[in-house]
Amino acid sequence: GAWETLASRNRAVLAHHMTWGSARVLAVHNFSDRTRRATLTLPPEARSGAWRGIFGEADGDDRPATGGRWSVELGPYGYRWFGSGGGV
């Protein structure tokens, strides 16, 4: 598979996107003791469909990508993983 880090507008947030065949995972981590919002620009191959929460705060939460932009709020030291595509 392949992976890449994604730029976030918040310095306390680390986001990365991983692919394996048709499966995609987007992981977002908050390294702050305060609630933070991560706003990301997704790579072109990750812009279609909804991202389904698979691990972390609020599993099962679906978040669509809108115009290539994607946003999620994370609690203090929180993390969220989202999946999209084949088998995730």
Tab-separated table of N, CA, C and O in Angstrom:
chain	number	residue	atom	x	y	z
A	1	GLY	N	0.809	-1.192	0.000
A	1	GLY	CA	0.000	0.000	0.000
A	1	GLY	C	0.850	1.253	0.000
A	1	GLY	O	2.072	1.195	0.020
A	2	ALA	N	0.179	2.377	0.013
A	2	ALA	CA	0.851	3.674	0.007
A	2	ALA	C	0.251	4.554	1.097
A	2	ALA	O	-0.871	4.325	1.536
A	3	TRP	N	1.009	5.542	1.532
A	3	TRP	CA	0.510	6.474	2.542
A	3	TRP	C	1.099	7.855	2.271
A	3	TRP	O	2.105	7.992	1.601
A	4	GLU	N	0.429	8.851	2.813
A	4	GLU	CA	0.917	10.225	2.727
A	4	GLU	C	0.347	11.035	3.877
A	4	GLU	O	-0.760	10.776	4.336
A	5	THR	N	1.124	12.003	4.365
A	5	THR	CA	0.598	12.924	5.363
A	5	THR	C	-0.199	13.995	4.632
A	5	THR	O	0.076	14.314	3.476
A	6	LEU	N	-1.202	14.550	5.328
A	6	LEU	CA	-2.051	15.593	4.762
A	6	LEU	C	-1.883	16.869	5.570
A	6	LEU	O	-1.837	16.824	6.802
A	7	ALA	N	-1.804	17.982	4.890
A	7	ALA	CA	-1.672	19.271	5.565
A	7	ALA	C	-2.963	19.598	6.314
A	7	ALA	O	-4.056	19.384	5.807
A	8	SER	N	-2.799	20.074	7.535
A	8	SER	CA	-3.926	20.498	8.355
A	8	SER	C	-3.741	21.970	8.694
A	8	SER	O	-2.614	22.444	8.804
A	9	ARG	N	-4.832	22.672	8.878
A	9	ARG	CA	-4.732	24.083	9.262
A	9	ARG	C	-4.429	24.253	10.740
A	9	ARG	O	-4.319	25.367	11.222
A	10	ASN	N	-4.302	23.150	11.451
A	10	ASN	CA	-4.056	23.201	12.883
A	10	ASN	C	-2.743	22.482	13.187
A	10	ASN	O	-2.591	21.301	12.892
A	11	ARG	N	-1.805	23.170	13.802
A	11	ARG	CA	-0.476	22.602	14.066
A	11	ARG	C	-0.502	21.451	15.057
A	11	ARG	O	0.447	20.672	15.118
A	12	ALA	N	-1.555	21.323	15.850
A	12	ALA	CA	-1.640	20.247	16.835
A	12	ALA	C	-2.211	18.963	16.240
A	12	ALA	O	-2.322	17.956	16.924
A	13	VAL	N	-2.573	18.989	14.973
A	13	VAL	CA	-3.251	17.862	14.329
A	13	VAL	C	-2.335	17.203	13.298
A	13	VAL	O	-1.712	17.881	12.488
A	14	LEU	N	-2.263	15.871	13.355
A	14	LEU	CA	-1.574	15.071	12.349
A	14	LEU	C	-2.621	14.261	11.610
A	14	LEU	O	-3.448	13.587	12.232
A	15	ALA	N	-2.602	14.323	10.288
A	15	ALA	CA	-3.530	13.546	9.466
A	15	ALA	C	-2.734	12.792	8.411
A	15	ALA	O	-1.777	13.323	7.852
A	16	HIS	N	-3.134	11.539	8.165
A	16	HIS	CA	-2.499	10.775	7.103
A	16	HIS	C	-3.511	9.886	6.407
A	16	HIS	O	-4.506	9.476	6.982
A	17	HIS	N	-3.250	9.631	5.132
A	17	HIS	CA	-4.138	8.885	4.250
A	17	HIS	C	-3.374	7.656	3.756
A	17	HIS	O	-2.229	7.770	3.337
A	18	MET	N	-4.004	6.481	3.861
A	18	MET	CA	-3.367	5.235	3.447
A	18	MET	C	-4.263	4.506	2.450
A	18	MET	O	-5.483	4.549	2.576
A	19	THR	N	-3.668	3.848	1.475
A	19	THR	CA	-4.421	3.063	0.499
A	19	THR	C	-3.836	1.655	0.409
A	19	THR	O	-2.629	1.447	0.594
A	20	TRP	N	-4.716	0.707	0.149
A	20	TRP	CA	-4.309	-0.674	-0.099
A	20	TRP	C	-5.339	-1.236	-1.071
A	20	TRP	O	-6.482	-1.467	-0.694
A	21	GLY	N	-4.976	-1.365	-2.326
A	21	GLY	CA	-5.935	-1.772	-3.347
A	21	GLY	C	-7.028	-0.714	-3.450
A	21	GLY	O	-6.753	0.464	-3.616
A	22	SER	N	-8.296	-1.147	-3.307
A	22	SER	CA	-9.411	-0.190	-3.372
A	22	SER	C	-9.803	0.352	-1.999
A	22	SER	O	-10.691	1.181	-1.883
A	23	ALA	N	-9.143	-0.115	-0.936
A	23	ALA	CA	-9.450	0.342	0.427
A	23	ALA	C	-8.634	1.585	0.764
A	23	ALA	O	-7.474	1.705	0.378
A	24	ARG	N	-9.275	2.517	1.482
A	24	ARG	CA	-8.609	3.742	1.912
A	24	ARG	C	-8.898	3.978	3.396
A	24	ARG	O	-10.000	3.741	3.861
A	25	VAL	N	-7.910	4.470	4.120
A	25	VAL	CA	-8.076	4.844	5.522
A	25	VAL	C	-7.521	6.246	5.703
A	25	VAL	O	-6.454	6.575	5.189
A	26	LEU	N	-8.269	7.058	6.435
A	26	LEU	CA	-7.865	8.410	6.792
A	26	LEU	C	-7.791	8.460	8.314
A	26	LEU	O	-8.785	8.189	8.988
A	27	ALA	N	-6.607	8.751	8.868
A	27	ALA	CA	-6.416	8.808	10.320
A	27	ALA	C	-6.061	10.235	10.719
A	27	ALA	O	-5.229	10.878	10.069
A	28	VAL	N	-6.715	10.724	11.783
A	28	VAL	CA	-6.510	12.096	12.245
A	28	VAL	C	-6.266	12.053	13.748
A	28	VAL	O	-7.035	11.429	14.486
A	29	HIS	N	-5.203	12.707	14.219
A	29	HIS	CA	-4.786	12.674	15.624
A	29	HIS	C	-4.609	14.088	16.159
A	29	HIS	O	-3.986	14.918	15.509
A	30	ASN	N	-5.121	14.344	17.367
A	30	ASN	CA	-4.981	15.637	18.033
A	30	ASN	C	-3.952	15.499	19.152
A	30	ASN	O	-4.157	14.744	20.097
A	31	PHE	N	-2.860	16.224	19.079
A	31	PHE	CA	-1.811	16.169	20.086
A	31	PHE	C	-1.907	17.316	21.091
A	31	PHE	O	-0.943	17.612	21.779
A	32	SER	N	-3.068	17.932	21.185
A	32	SER	CA	-3.294	19.062	22.088
A	32	SER	C	-4.184	18.649	23.259
A	32	SER	O	-4.975	17.720	23.156
A	33	ASP	N	-4.075	19.394	24.357
A	33	ASP	CA	-4.955	19.156	25.506
A	33	ASP	C	-6.275	19.913	25.365
A	33	ASP	O	-7.063	19.979	26.304
A	34	ARG	N	-6.530	20.463	24.186
A	34	ARG	CA	-7.785	21.173	23.899
A	34	ARG	C	-8.460	20.564	22.678
A	34	ARG	O	-7.803	19.988	21.807
A	35	THR	N	-9.759	20.732	22.586
A	35	THR	CA	-10.497	20.284	21.414
A	35	THR	C	-10.012	21.056	20.190
A	35	THR	O	-9.812	22.268	20.255
A	36	ARG	N	-9.802	20.344	19.091
A	36	ARG	CA	-9.301	20.962	17.863
A	36	ARG	C	-10.135	20.494	16.671
A	36	ARG	O	-10.647	19.399	16.654
A	37	ARG	N	-10.225	21.339	15.670
A	37	ARG	CA	-10.883	20.980	14.406
A	37	ARG	C	-9.801	20.780	13.359
A	37	ARG	O	-8.915	21.619	13.201
A	38	ALA	N	-9.896	19.665	12.657
A	38	ALA	CA	-8.996	19.385	11.540
A	38	ALA	C	-9.750	19.661	10.247
A	38	ALA	O	-10.824	19.103	10.026
A	39	THR	N	-9.213	20.522	9.420
A	39	THR	CA	-9.771	20.798	8.101
A	39	THR	C	-8.707	20.424	7.086
A	39	THR	O	-7.611	20.978	7.109
A	40	LEU	N	-9.035	19.470	6.228
A	40	LEU	CA	-8.060	18.895	5.316
A	40	LEU	C	-8.487	19.057	3.868
A	40	LEU	O	-9.682	19.077	3.565
A	41	THR	N	-7.514	19.122	2.992
A	41	THR	CA	-7.758	19.006	1.557
A	41	THR	C	-7.347	17.590	1.184
A	41	THR	O	-6.185	17.216	1.346
A	42	LEU	N	-8.317	16.805	0.745
A	42	LEU	CA	-8.052	15.404	0.427
A	42	LEU	C	-7.405	15.266	-0.942
A	42	LEU	O	-7.666	16.064	-1.846
A	43	PRO	N	-6.567	14.223	-1.116
A	43	PRO	CA	-6.013	13.974	-2.442
A	43	PRO	C	-7.132	13.601	-3.416
A	43	PRO	O	-8.192	13.120	-2.986
A	44	PRO	N	-6.954	13.823	-4.705
A	44	PRO	CA	-8.037	13.588	-5.679
A	44	PRO	C	-8.686	12.213	-5.578
A	44	PRO	O	-9.908	12.094	-5.674
A	45	GLU	N	-7.910	11.163	-5.362
A	45	GLU	CA	-8.478	9.815	-5.298
A	45	GLU	C	-9.318	9.567	-4.045
A	45	GLU	O	-10.020	8.568	-3.947
A	46	ALA	N	-9.279	10.469	-3.082
A	46	ALA	CA	-10.012	10.295	-1.820
A	46	ALA	C	-11.220	11.216	-1.702
A	46	ALA	O	-11.847	11.288	-0.655
A	47	ARG	N	-11.572	11.921	-2.759
A	47	ARG	CA	-12.614	12.947	-2.674
A	47	ARG	C	-14.026	12.450	-2.930
A	47	ARG	O	-14.977	13.176	-2.714
A	48	SER	N	-14.203	11.238	-3.389
A	48	SER	CA	-15.557	10.755	-3.680
A	48	SER	C	-16.071	9.873	-2.549
A	48	SER	O	-15.298	9.192	-1.872
A	49	GLY	N	-17.384	9.921	-2.330
A	49	GLY	CA	-18.016	9.068	-1.332
A	49	GLY	C	-17.868	9.570	0.087
A	49	GLY	O	-17.232	10.585	0.349
A	50	ALA	N	-18.462	8.817	0.985
A	50	ALA	CA	-18.412	9.168	2.408
A	50	ALA	C	-17.302	8.395	3.109
A	50	ALA	O	-16.958	7.286	2.725
A	51	TRP	N	-16.762	9.014	4.121
A	51	TRP	CA	-15.787	8.364	4.991
A	51	TRP	C	-16.531	7.878	6.232
A	51	TRP	O	-17.181	8.665	6.908
A	52	ARG	N	-16.425	6.585	6.547
A	52	ARG	CA	-17.139	5.971	7.666
A	52	ARG	C	-16.190	5.815	8.851
A	52	ARG	O	-15.088	5.279	8.710
A	53	GLY	N	-16.632	6.298	10.040
A	53	GLY	CA	-15.817	6.168	11.240
A	53	GLY	C	-15.608	4.699	11.587
A	53	GLY	O	-16.564	3.943	11.711
A	54	ILE	N	-14.333	4.271	11.729
A	54	ILE	CA	-14.044	2.868	12.023
A	54	ILE	C	-13.273	2.675	13.320
A	54	ILE	O	-13.197	1.570	13.832
A	55	PHE	N	-12.686	3.745	13.885
A	55	PHE	CA	-11.889	3.584	15.098
A	55	PHE	C	-11.740	4.939	15.771
A	55	PHE	O	-11.539	5.944	15.109
A	56	GLY	N	-11.844	4.957	17.089
A	56	GLY	CA	-11.665	6.196	17.837
A	56	GLY	C	-12.989	6.771	18.293
A	56	GLY	O	-13.999	6.073	18.366
A	57	GLU	N	-12.984	8.053	18.614
A	57	GLU	CA	-14.177	8.739	19.093
A	57	GLU	C	-15.307	8.616	18.071
A	57	GLU	O	-15.097	8.823	16.893
A	58	ALA	N	-16.503	8.272	18.514
A	58	ALA	CA	-17.714	8.241	17.678
A	58	ALA	C	-17.585	7.321	16.468
A	58	ALA	O	-17.800	7.721	15.345
A	59	ASP	N	-17.228	6.057	16.706
A	59	ASP	CA	-17.199	5.075	15.622
A	59	ASP	C	-18.538	5.053	14.905
A	59	ASP	O	-19.583	5.244	15.511
A	60	GLY	N	-18.538	4.816	13.619
A	60	GLY	CA	-19.755	4.732	12.842
A	60	GLY	C	-20.241	6.061	12.300
A	60	GLY	O	-21.223	6.125	11.592
A	61	ASP	N	-19.548	7.133	12.603
A	61	ASP	CA	-19.915	8.470	12.130
A	61	ASP	C	-19.478	8.621	10.680
A	61	ASP	O	-18.315	8.439	10.348
A	62	ASP	N	-20.412	8.912	9.784
A	62	ASP	CA	-20.083	9.112	8.374
A	62	ASP	C	-19.836	10.587	8.093
A	62	ASP	O	-20.584	11.439	8.554
A	63	ARG	N	-18.800	10.876	7.309
A	63	ARG	CA	-18.456	12.249	6.949
A	63	ARG	C	-18.147	12.311	5.462
A	63	ARG	O	-17.163	11.744	5.018
A	64	PRO	N	-18.977	13.016	4.703
A	64	PRO	CA	-18.693	13.139	3.270
A	64	PRO	C	-17.593	14.163	3.009
A	64	PRO	O	-17.389	15.081	3.787
A	65	ALA	N	-16.890	13.966	1.917
A	65	ALA	CA	-15.931	14.965	1.448
A	65	ALA	C	-16.703	15.932	0.557
A	65	ALA	O	-17.440	15.515	-0.320
A	66	THR	N	-16.573	17.216	0.813
A	66	THR	CA	-17.300	18.228	0.046
A	66	THR	C	-16.311	19.074	-0.729
A	66	THR	O	-15.522	19.810	-0.127
A	67	GLY	N	-16.331	18.947	-2.038
A	67	GLY	CA	-15.439	19.745	-2.875
A	67	GLY	C	-13.973	19.519	-2.570
A	67	GLY	O	-13.164	20.437	-2.693
A	68	GLY	N	-13.628	18.318	-2.138
A	68	GLY	CA	-12.243	18.011	-1.818
A	68	GLY	C	-11.826	18.415	-0.424
A	68	GLY	O	-10.730	18.108	0.024
A	69	ARG	N	-12.701	19.099	0.299
A	69	ARG	CA	-12.411	19.523	1.683
A	69	ARG	C	-13.107	18.558	2.640
A	69	ARG	O	-14.193	18.066	2.354
A	70	TRP	N	-12.508	18.341	3.775
A	70	TRP	CA	-13.041	17.407	4.763
A	70	TRP	C	-12.692	17.950	6.137
A	70	TRP	O	-11.592	18.454	6.348
A	71	SER	N	-13.626	17.849	7.085
A	71	SER	CA	-13.413	18.450	8.397
A	71	SER	C	-13.954	17.539	9.497
A	71	SER	O	-14.980	16.881	9.319
A	72	VAL	N	-13.257	17.522	10.633
A	72	VAL	CA	-13.687	16.737	11.779
A	72	VAL	C	-13.171	17.413	13.056
A	72	VAL	O	-12.108	18.031	13.057
A	73	GLU	N	-13.941	17.315	14.124
A	73	GLU	CA	-13.529	17.853	15.427
A	73	GLU	C	-13.015	16.709	16.284
A	73	GLU	O	-13.600	15.629	16.317
A	74	LEU	N	-11.913	16.984	16.990
A	74	LEU	CA	-11.289	15.980	17.853
A	74	LEU	C	-11.187	16.512	19.268
A	74	LEU	O	-10.771	17.648	19.479
A	75	GLY	N	-11.531	15.671	20.238
A	75	GLY	CA	-11.379	16.049	21.639
A	75	GLY	C	-9.907	16.095	22.022
A	75	GLY	O	-9.025	15.731	21.235
A	76	PRO	N	-9.606	16.542	23.262
A	76	PRO	CA	-8.218	16.593	23.716
A	76	PRO	C	-7.534	15.235	23.556
A	76	PRO	O	-8.077	14.206	23.954
A	77	TYR	N	-6.379	15.221	22.924
A	77	TYR	CA	-5.605	14.007	22.642
A	77	TYR	C	-6.435	12.943	21.923
A	77	TYR	O	-6.154	11.756	22.012
A	78	GLY	N	-7.436	13.376	21.193
A	78	GLY	CA	-8.342	12.457	20.510
A	78	GLY	C	-7.812	12.003	19.161
A	78	GLY	O	-6.866	12.573	18.604
A	79	TYR	N	-8.427	10.963	18.656
A	79	TYR	CA	-8.066	10.431	17.350
A	79	TYR	C	-9.301	9.837	16.696
A	79	TYR	O	-10.231	9.409	17.374
A	80	ARG	N	-9.313	9.831	15.390
A	80	ARG	CA	-10.399	9.241	14.609
A	80	ARG	C	-9.784	8.595	13.385
A	80	ARG	O	-8.916	9.188	12.745
A	81	TRP	N	-10.253	7.405	13.067
A	81	TRP	CA	-9.885	6.745	11.826
A	81	TRP	C	-11.154	6.554	11.022
A	81	TRP	O	-12.181	6.154	11.565
A	82	PHE	N	-11.073	6.824	9.730
A	82	PHE	CA	-12.200	6.685	8.822
A	82	PHE	C	-11.790	5.801	7.655
A	82	PHE	O	-10.638	5.842	7.220
A	83	GLY	N	-12.739	5.004	7.168
A	83	GLY	CA	-12.470	4.120	6.044
A	83	GLY	C	-13.399	4.388	4.890
A	83	GLY	O	-14.532	4.877	5.067
A	84	SER	N	-12.929	4.043	3.704
A	84	SER	CA	-13.731	4.194	2.500
A	84	SER	C	-13.243	3.164	1.488
A	84	SER	O	-12.056	2.889	1.392
A	85	GLY	N	-14.156	2.600	0.753
A	85	GLY	CA	-13.767	1.664	-0.297
A	85	GLY	C	-13.779	0.227	0.152
A	85	GLY	O	-14.271	-0.112	1.229
A	86	GLY	N	-13.194	-0.612	-0.655
A	86	GLY	CA	-13.266	-2.071	-0.534
A	86	GLY	C	-12.898	-2.660	0.808
A	86	GLY	O	-11.753	-2.664	1.200
A	87	GLY	N	-13.889	-3.142	1.524
A	87	GLY	CA	-13.690	-3.909	2.736
A	87	GLY	C	-13.372	-3.135	4.010
A	87	GLY	O	-13.118	-3.739	5.047
A	88	VAL	N	-13.350	-1.837	3.962
A	88	VAL	CA	-13.035	-1.074	5.175
A	88	VAL	C	-14.305	-0.689	5.890
A	88	VAL	O	-15.251	-0.243	5.336
